[in-house]
Short mmCIF file of the C-alpha atoms (twelve columns), coordinates in Angstrom:
data_MODEL
# 
_entry.id   MODEL 
# 
loop_
_atom_site.group_PDB 
_atom_site.id 
_atom_site.type_symbol 
_atom_site.label_atom_id 
_atom_site.label_alt_id 
_atom_site.label_comp_id 
_atom_site.label_asym_id 
_atom_site.label_seq_id 
_atom_site.Cartn_x 
_atom_site.Cartn_y 
_atom_site.Cartn_z 
_atom_site.pdbx_PDB_model_num 
ATOM 1  C CA . MET A 1  123.461 34.435 163.197 1 
ATOM 2  C CA . MET A 2  122.476 34.107 159.368 1 
ATOM 3  C CA . ASN A 3  121.001 31.154 158.337 1 
ATOM 4  C CA . LYS A 4  119.920 29.920 154.629 1 
ATOM 5  C CA . TYR A 5  116.765 29.337 152.882 1 
ATOM 6  C CA . ARG A 6  115.152 28.374 149.946 1 
ATOM 7  C CA . VAL A 7  112.727 31.084 148.832 1 
ATOM 8  C CA . THR A 8  109.884 29.982 145.866 1 
ATOM 9  C CA . LEU A 9  108.591 32.617 143.341 1 
ATOM 10 C CA . LYS A 10 106.271 32.608 141.023 1 
ATOM 11 C CA . TYR A 11 106.389 35.659 138.297 1 
ATOM 12 C CA . GLY A 12 105.528 36.799 135.302 1 
ATOM 13 C CA . ASP A 13 104.334 39.669 133.383 1 
ATOM 14 C CA . VAL A 14 102.750 42.090 135.771 1 
ATOM 15 C CA . GLY A 15 99.199  42.511 135.611 1 
ATOM 16 C CA . LYS A 16 99.453  38.673 134.312 1 
ATOM 17 C CA . TYR A 17 98.691  35.551 135.725 1 
ATOM 18 C CA . LYS A 18 102.547 33.546 137.155 1 
ATOM 19 C CA . HIS A 19 102.869 30.480 135.358 1 
ATOM 20 C CA . ASN A 20 106.489 30.445 136.668 1 
ATOM 21 C CA . SER A 21 108.636 29.573 139.383 1 
ATOM 22 C CA . GLN A 22 111.898 29.708 140.665 1 
ATOM 23 C CA . ASN A 23 113.665 28.634 143.999 1 
ATOM 24 C CA . ILE A 24 115.938 30.699 145.542 1 
ATOM 25 C CA . THR A 25 118.814 30.106 148.462 1 
ATOM 26 C CA . VAL A 26 120.301 32.749 149.814 1 
ATOM 27 C CA . GLU A 27 121.664 33.378 153.499 1 
ATOM 28 C CA . ALA A 28 119.415 35.752 155.968 1 
ATOM 29 C CA . GLU A 29 118.933 36.308 159.648 1 
ATOM 30 C CA . SER A 30 115.029 36.186 159.367 1 
ATOM 31 C CA . ASP A 31 112.710 34.620 156.609 1 
ATOM 32 C CA . LEU A 32 111.708 38.328 155.497 1 
ATOM 33 C CA . THR A 33 115.047 39.067 155.396 1 
ATOM 34 C CA . ALA A 34 114.762 36.236 153.351 1 
ATOM 35 C CA . MET A 35 111.770 36.500 150.612 1 
ATOM 36 C CA . ARG A 36 113.994 40.022 149.838 1 
ATOM 37 C CA . LEU A 37 117.054 38.735 149.169 1 
ATOM 38 C CA . ALA A 38 115.551 36.165 147.234 1 
ATOM 39 C CA . GLU A 39 113.287 38.869 145.584 1 
ATOM 40 C CA . GLU A 40 116.556 41.029 144.660 1 
ATOM 41 C CA . LYS A 41 118.603 38.026 143.958 1 
ATOM 42 C CA . PHE A 42 116.006 37.041 140.537 1 
ATOM 43 C CA . LYS A 43 115.375 40.317 139.336 1 
ATOM 44 C CA . SER A 44 119.479 40.388 139.030 1 
ATOM 45 C CA . SER A 45 120.634 37.166 137.691 1 
ATOM 46 C CA . ASN A 46 118.744 37.881 134.011 1 
ATOM 47 C CA . SER A 47 118.583 41.022 132.824 1 
ATOM 48 C CA . ALA A 48 114.882 39.783 131.088 1 
ATOM 49 C CA . TYR A 49 113.482 38.789 134.634 1 
ATOM 50 C CA . LYS A 50 114.197 42.839 135.950 1 
ATOM 51 C CA . ASN A 51 110.918 43.995 135.840 1 
ATOM 52 C CA . LYS A 52 108.956 41.128 136.044 1 
ATOM 53 C CA . GLU A 53 106.076 40.890 138.998 1 
ATOM 54 C CA . VAL A 54 107.194 38.741 141.835 1 
ATOM 55 C CA . ASP A 55 105.305 36.493 144.480 1 
ATOM 56 C CA . ILE A 56 106.489 35.386 147.156 1 
ATOM 57 C CA . VAL A 57 105.038 31.431 147.497 1 
ATOM 58 C CA . LYS A 58 107.184 29.426 150.007 1 
ATOM 59 C CA . VAL A 59 110.065 30.357 152.525 1 
ATOM 60 C CA . VAL A 60 111.534 27.826 154.477 1 
ATOM 61 C CA . LYS A 61 114.447 27.302 156.720 1 
ATOM 62 C CA . ILE A 62 117.076 24.969 155.337 1 
# 
């Protein structure tokens, strides 16, 4: 069964402090899958994000 998750992630240049954050909404079977999908969705949404380092901050089932 698919659930909706809101994944909050912080991102920035590799090796530097991550000042920016963004919420990504995904449908997934588990929170672990949601984290992976959110990172992929974020990086593919804009070519400038492709090489950014990403930390998952929070995952909420909605």
